Amino acid sequence: MKAYSRFKGQTVTKFLLAIIVCLIILHPLARADVDDLVRQALCDVRILYLAGDEETIDWASLYYLNDHYGCAIDIVLPGRRAIPRISITTVPGRGIVMRRVFLPDDKPEMIDSIVHEIFPQRRPDIILIGPSTDNSLFATIRQHLLALEPSSSYQFNIRRMFEQTDYPNSAMDSSRQVVLNATELLRRYRERMRSELPLLGINTAIDKNPSQSLIRYQLLTTAGSEEGADFLSGLPRNRLVDIFERLLPQGPRRVTLVRQARQLNSSLQSSLRVDGRARAEAILDGYRTMLDLYNAVGRDSLLLQSKHDLKPYFDGLVVAVQEAALEAVGIRWDGKVILRDSPRGPKLKFRASLSANGPKEVLLKSVWFVPYWDNARVAVDTVSVKVTPHQTFAREYLIDIDRRHLEAEQPDSLVFITEMEYGPIPMTVRSTLPIWERPELGITFEPDFYFVPSPAELDIDRVVSSATVRAVITKPSDFVGKVNFEFITPRGLFAGAYNKTLDLRPGATQEIVRLGFSISKLFELGTQPLVIELSQDGRLVAADSAIVRIASCRISDKIKIGFLADTSGAFEDILQMTGATFRPLTDRGLITADLNAYNVLVVGSGAHRSFPSLAKMKDRFETYMRQGGSLVVFGQPEDWPGGVFPVSLAPVLELVDRNDITNRIEKAKILSQPYKISEKSLFSSFFKKGEVIAAAVAPAERVLVTPSGATLLSVSRIGEGQLIYCGLPLLDLVGRLNIDAIHLLANIVNY
């Protein structure tokens, strides 16, 4: 997960906004389908969930509200830290945002500003309050929310507030209580949560059974008399028509806007009942209506000025409908604004990428730059380009801007507007970047996962296990200056002493930081997050996260491992975590080294591209295995050369899910010793079709096979030794800290 930071600088109080930094983490894998985007455009209900801690967040109810109704979900998680900060992470395309709010203990006067910063553009319609904890900041924000009065300056005000309770219906007024089935909701949304919660920095165990089968929320306050058996009972999910009927006087203008609003809703609703081309056409009809409606509203300055939150509401509605339209017609757009330092000051570059994956061509008409210091926009590219179906257009533009504008600390962003057409329909997308951001400074965990042995069973708590992580800071060679570094660890994991102020030197492009940490008995099971942050002058400029868990991967002390590195280098990182004795081989070593010095030889994925001598190793490998050696071969690309082993091996890429993988030898030693492998857990990430490198291996004892009969895991006996083939994405699964993948790796090496 990679991160970039945003600095927000407008008057909530000048001091607060000088130190609040928004960290937005994007992830390319999370995409909502067209129906999800349509439901989100149709529902303008916004829900704020106040959490006491990560472990008690009611994900089941939040996913129910997001999926069933299309509600936008804002999760607020308060915490204490010396520097005030709001860290924002999102699930792209899902309308789920998590805000981690950090505030020092000695700044209680900032609570008002923090609460305002949680929803600066519009207030939520419904507030859900999670279980109470000993978090004093949680309690303070809760009281402020309860005391927040409706304002006539806003179109949207808080309509209802609920608090999670453990009391049964009989103990309270059941008409003011919402009851949900936690077991059923977790079952329904478990797979989605597994893929999306890590994007929010949440690594809690999802497979565990809920402590209670029912979730209860007690209604605390309501703006009206509507009460019912659900959070939204009696509340309209879409208020577009109501806004025009309430705020506009009787007349032709109101009639026209109300008709267009109803037509928009009707088009989007009808798209949910059809498929294919009919669905795309219905969404496009809605998008055309939305553009007409938005242009009409934009000409009515009195309407927009009547309420503070109307313009953000209409802007958000346009974006939501446009996202659904782009997805429906197969348009993929990516616009990135990049600032880079140079000896003459910062330089600006805009990178545009447009893919047409639908049935029609897309016309990229123009690219414009909107400077914050001027009212006129600047043409960057006005030459129209036709992007035909299944083609991609990509181009980079260097922008010449006075360095004083780039170095100014303005609240506005650099804005690029790209205009395109799909048939007769115009579409406009915006790409923005805050003025001060410096993407050229980066920091990453290498690798971004760690597993450590289980602590010994002790009667008292003390440190029982230690390890080291590595962080790499990247920078331009001419960058020089001091930066602040922070290593944030979960409960039970303790960072060793490290220098929190780093002096980055000119000339170097990388700085490697090694961080020791210790695990105690307080460390909880399952995956836990590690976070590193790089800041300068109180601003967060780069951050990264990794995951860590307790996992046993015992490899016998007698085993010596030689390996040909895979192209990713992940196998070497994993071996360092096991404590095994290993040594990388060179291409020359394949021909000259004494292979009998190793009990196990591992051929990493794609190794033949870096080791040309592999093609000459058939006889040496056969001798090695006949004398008792074990040769482990991970999945190889389809251009794998034949005749490398004394066993026929022909790789082929296949798409399978967990139901497609068959175990042909139920009690196979490789799946039971020294660790018993749970296939359900091992294949848990295969809830939809995924790539595996199956292979035709002969002769072989095939353990795991695909529907085509190809091998995913097999053992071929050669004399006293064997060749083990594993076409599962085992190293990727270990990188996600799948416990059974870690155990299977140990079983393979120990075999």
JSON list of N, CA, C and O in Angstrom, two decimals, residues 175-194:
[
{"chain": "A", "resi": 175, "resn": "SER", "atom": "N", "xyz": [-39.00, 0.07, 19.85]},
{"chain": "A", "resi": 175, "resn": "SER", "atom": "CA", "xyz": [-39.30, 0.90, 18.68]},
{"chain": "A", "resi": 175, "resn": "SER", "atom": "C", "xyz": [-38.19, 1.90, 18.39]},
{"chain": "A", "resi": 175, "resn": "SER", "atom": "O", "xyz": [-38.14, 2.48, 17.31]},
{"chain": "A", "resi": 176, "resn": "ARG", "atom": "N", "xyz": [-37.31, 2.11, 19.36]},
{"chain": "A", "resi": 176, "resn": "ARG", "atom": "CA", "xyz": [-36.19, 3.03, 19.19]},
{"chain": "A", "resi": 176, "resn": "ARG", "atom": "C", "xyz": [-34.87, 2.27, 19.10]},
{"chain": "A", "resi": 176, "resn": "ARG", "atom": "O", "xyz": [-33.81, 2.81, 19.41]},
{"chain": "A", "resi": 177, "resn": "GLN", "atom": "N", "xyz": [-34.94, 1.02, 18.70]},
{"chain": "A", "resi": 177, "resn": "GLN", "atom": "CA", "xyz": [-33.74, 0.20, 18.64]},
{"chain": "A", "resi": 177, "resn": "GLN", "atom": "C", "xyz": [-33.67, -0.53, 17.29]},
{"chain": "A", "resi": 177, "resn": "GLN", "atom": "O", "xyz": [-34.67, -1.07, 16.81]},
{"chain": "A", "resi": 178, "resn": "VAL", "atom": "N", "xyz": [-32.50, -0.52, 16.68]},
{"chain": "A", "resi": 178, "resn": "VAL", "atom": "CA", "xyz": [-32.24, -1.24, 15.43]},
{"chain": "A", "resi": 178, "resn": "VAL", "atom": "C", "xyz": [-31.44, -2.49, 15.76]},
{"chain": "A", "resi": 178, "resn": "VAL", "atom": "O", "xyz": [-30.43, -2.42, 16.47]},
{"chain": "A", "resi": 179, "resn": "VAL", "atom": "N", "xyz": [-31.91, -3.64, 15.28]},
{"chain": "A", "resi": 179, "resn": "VAL", "atom": "CA", "xyz": [-31.25, -4.91, 15.57]},
{"chain": "A", "resi": 179, "resn": "VAL", "atom": "C", "xyz": [-30.84, -5.56, 14.25]},
{"chain": "A", "resi": 179, "resn": "VAL", "atom": "O", "xyz": [-31.66, -5.70, 13.33]},
{"chain": "A", "resi": 180, "resn": "LEU", "atom": "N", "xyz": [-29.55, -5.94, 14.14]},
{"chain": "A", "resi": 180, "resn": "LEU", "atom": "CA", "xyz": [-29.02, -6.57, 12.94]},
{"chain": "A", "resi": 180, "resn": "LEU", "atom": "C", "xyz": [-28.40, -7.92, 13.29]},
{"chain": "A", "resi": 180, "resn": "LEU", "atom": "O", "xyz": [-27.91, -8.11, 14.41]},
{"chain": "A", "resi": 181, "resn": "ASN", "atom": "N", "xyz": [-28.40, -8.83, 12.33]},
{"chain": "A", "resi": 181, "resn": "ASN", "atom": "CA", "xyz": [-27.82, -10.16, 12.51]},
{"chain": "A", "resi": 181, "resn": "ASN", "atom": "C", "xyz": [-26.35, -10.11, 12.13]},
{"chain": "A", "resi": 181, "resn": "ASN", "atom": "O", "xyz": [-25.99, -10.11, 10.95]},
{"chain": "A", "resi": 182, "resn": "ALA", "atom": "N", "xyz": [-25.46, -10.08, 13.12]},
{"chain": "A", "resi": 182, "resn": "ALA", "atom": "CA", "xyz": [-24.03, -9.94, 12.86]},
{"chain": "A", "resi": 182, "resn": "ALA", "atom": "C", "xyz": [-23.47, -11.14, 12.12]},
{"chain": "A", "resi": 182, "resn": "ALA", "atom": "O", "xyz": [-22.65, -11.01, 11.20]},
{"chain": "A", "resi": 183, "resn": "THR", "atom": "N", "xyz": [-23.90, -12.34, 12.49]},
{"chain": "A", "resi": 183, "resn": "THR", "atom": "CA", "xyz": [-23.38, -13.56, 11.86]},
{"chain": "A", "resi": 183, "resn": "THR", "atom": "C", "xyz": [-23.69, -13.58, 10.37]},
{"chain": "A", "resi": 183, "resn": "THR", "atom": "O", "xyz": [-22.82, -13.87, 9.54]},
{"chain": "A", "resi": 184, "resn": "GLU", "atom": "N", "xyz": [-24.93, -13.26, 10.02]},
{"chain": "A", "resi": 184, "resn": "GLU", "atom": "CA", "xyz": [-25.32, -13.30, 8.62]},
{"chain": "A", "resi": 184, "resn": "GLU", "atom": "C", "xyz": [-24.63, -12.21, 7.81]},
{"chain": "A", "resi": 184, "resn": "GLU", "atom": "O", "xyz": [-24.18, -12.43, 6.68]},
{"chain": "A", "resi": 185, "resn": "LEU", "atom": "N", "xyz": [-24.50, -11.00, 8.37]},
{"chain": "A", "resi": 185, "resn": "LEU", "atom": "CA", "xyz": [-23.87, -9.90, 7.65]},
{"chain": "A", "resi": 185, "resn": "LEU", "atom": "C", "xyz": [-22.39, -10.15, 7.44]},
{"chain": "A", "resi": 185, "resn": "LEU", "atom": "O", "xyz": [-21.84, -9.84, 6.37]},
{"chain": "A", "resi": 186, "resn": "LEU", "atom": "N", "xyz": [-21.71, -10.70, 8.45]},
{"chain": "A", "resi": 186, "resn": "LEU", "atom": "CA", "xyz": [-20.29, -11.01, 8.28]},
{"chain": "A", "resi": 186, "resn": "LEU", "atom": "C", "xyz": [-20.09, -12.08, 7.21]},
{"chain": "A", "resi": 186, "resn": "LEU", "atom": "O", "xyz": [-19.15, -12.02, 6.42]},
{"chain": "A", "resi": 187, "resn": "ARG", "atom": "N", "xyz": [-20.99, -13.06, 7.18]},
{"chain": "A", "resi": 187, "resn": "ARG", "atom": "CA", "xyz": [-20.90, -14.08, 6.14]},
{"chain": "A", "resi": 187, "resn": "ARG", "atom": "C", "xyz": [-21.10, -13.46, 4.76]},
{"chain": "A", "resi": 187, "resn": "ARG", "atom": "O", "xyz": [-20.41, -13.78, 3.80]},
{"chain": "A", "resi": 188, "resn": "ARG", "atom": "N", "xyz": [-22.05, -12.53, 4.67]},
{"chain": "A", "resi": 188, "resn": "ARG", "atom": "CA", "xyz": [-22.38, -11.92, 3.39]},
{"chain": "A", "resi": 188, "resn": "ARG", "atom": "C", "xyz": [-21.24, -11.06, 2.85]},
{"chain": "A", "resi": 188, "resn": "ARG", "atom": "O", "xyz": [-20.96, -11.05, 1.65]},
{"chain": "A", "resi": 189, "resn": "TYR", "atom": "N", "xyz": [-20.55, -10.32, 3.74]},
{"chain": "A", "resi": 189, "resn": "TYR", "atom": "CA", "xyz": [-19.56, -9.35, 3.29]},
{"chain": "A", "resi": 189, "resn": "TYR", "atom": "C", "xyz": [-18.12, -9.74, 3.63]},
{"chain": "A", "resi": 189, "resn": "TYR", "atom": "O", "xyz": [-17.21, -8.92, 3.47]},
{"chain": "A", "resi": 190, "resn": "ARG", "atom": "N", "xyz": [-17.91, -10.96, 4.08]},
{"chain": "A", "resi": 190, "resn": "ARG", "atom": "CA", "xyz": [-16.56, -11.36, 4.51]},
{"chain": "A", "resi": 190, "resn": "ARG", "atom": "C", "xyz": [-15.52, -11.22, 3.40]},
{"chain": "A", "resi": 190, "resn": "ARG", "atom": "O", "xyz": [-14.44, -10.68, 3.60]},
{"chain": "A", "resi": 191, "resn": "GLU", "atom": "N", "xyz": [-15.85, -11.70, 2.20]},
{"chain": "A", "resi": 191, "resn": "GLU", "atom": "CA", "xyz": [-14.87, -11.66, 1.12]},
{"chain": "A", "resi": 191, "resn": "GLU", "atom": "C", "xyz": [-14.54, -10.22, 0.73]},
{"chain": "A", "resi": 191, "resn": "GLU", "atom": "O", "xyz": [-13.38, -9.88, 0.47]},
{"chain": "A", "resi": 192, "resn": "ARG", "atom": "N", "xyz": [-15.55, -9.35, 0.69]},
{"chain": "A", "resi": 192, "resn": "ARG", "atom": "CA", "xyz": [-15.30, -7.96, 0.36]},
{"chain": "A", "resi": 192, "resn": "ARG", "atom": "C", "xyz": [-14.46, -7.29, 1.43]},
{"chain": "A", "resi": 192, "resn": "ARG", "atom": "O", "xyz": [-13.55, -6.51, 1.14]},
{"chain": "A", "resi": 193, "resn": "MET", "atom": "N", "xyz": [-14.74, -7.62, 2.68]},
{"chain": "A", "resi": 193, "resn": "MET", "atom": "CA", "xyz": [-13.97, -7.03, 3.78]},
{"chain": "A", "resi": 193, "resn": "MET", "atom": "C", "xyz": [-12.52, -7.47, 3.73]},
{"chain": "A", "resi": 193, "resn": "MET", "atom": "O", "xyz": [-11.60, -6.69, 3.99]},
{"chain": "A", "resi": 194, "resn": "ARG", "atom": "N", "xyz": [-12.30, -8.75, 3.39]},
{"chain": "A", "resi": 194, "resn": "ARG", "atom": "CA", "xyz": [-10.92, -9.25, 3.30]},
{"chain": "A", "resi": 194, "resn": "ARG", "atom": "C", "xyz": [-10.10, -8.46, 2.29]},
{"chain": "A", "resi": 194, "resn": "ARG", "atom": "O", "xyz": [-8.91, -8.20, 2.52]}
]
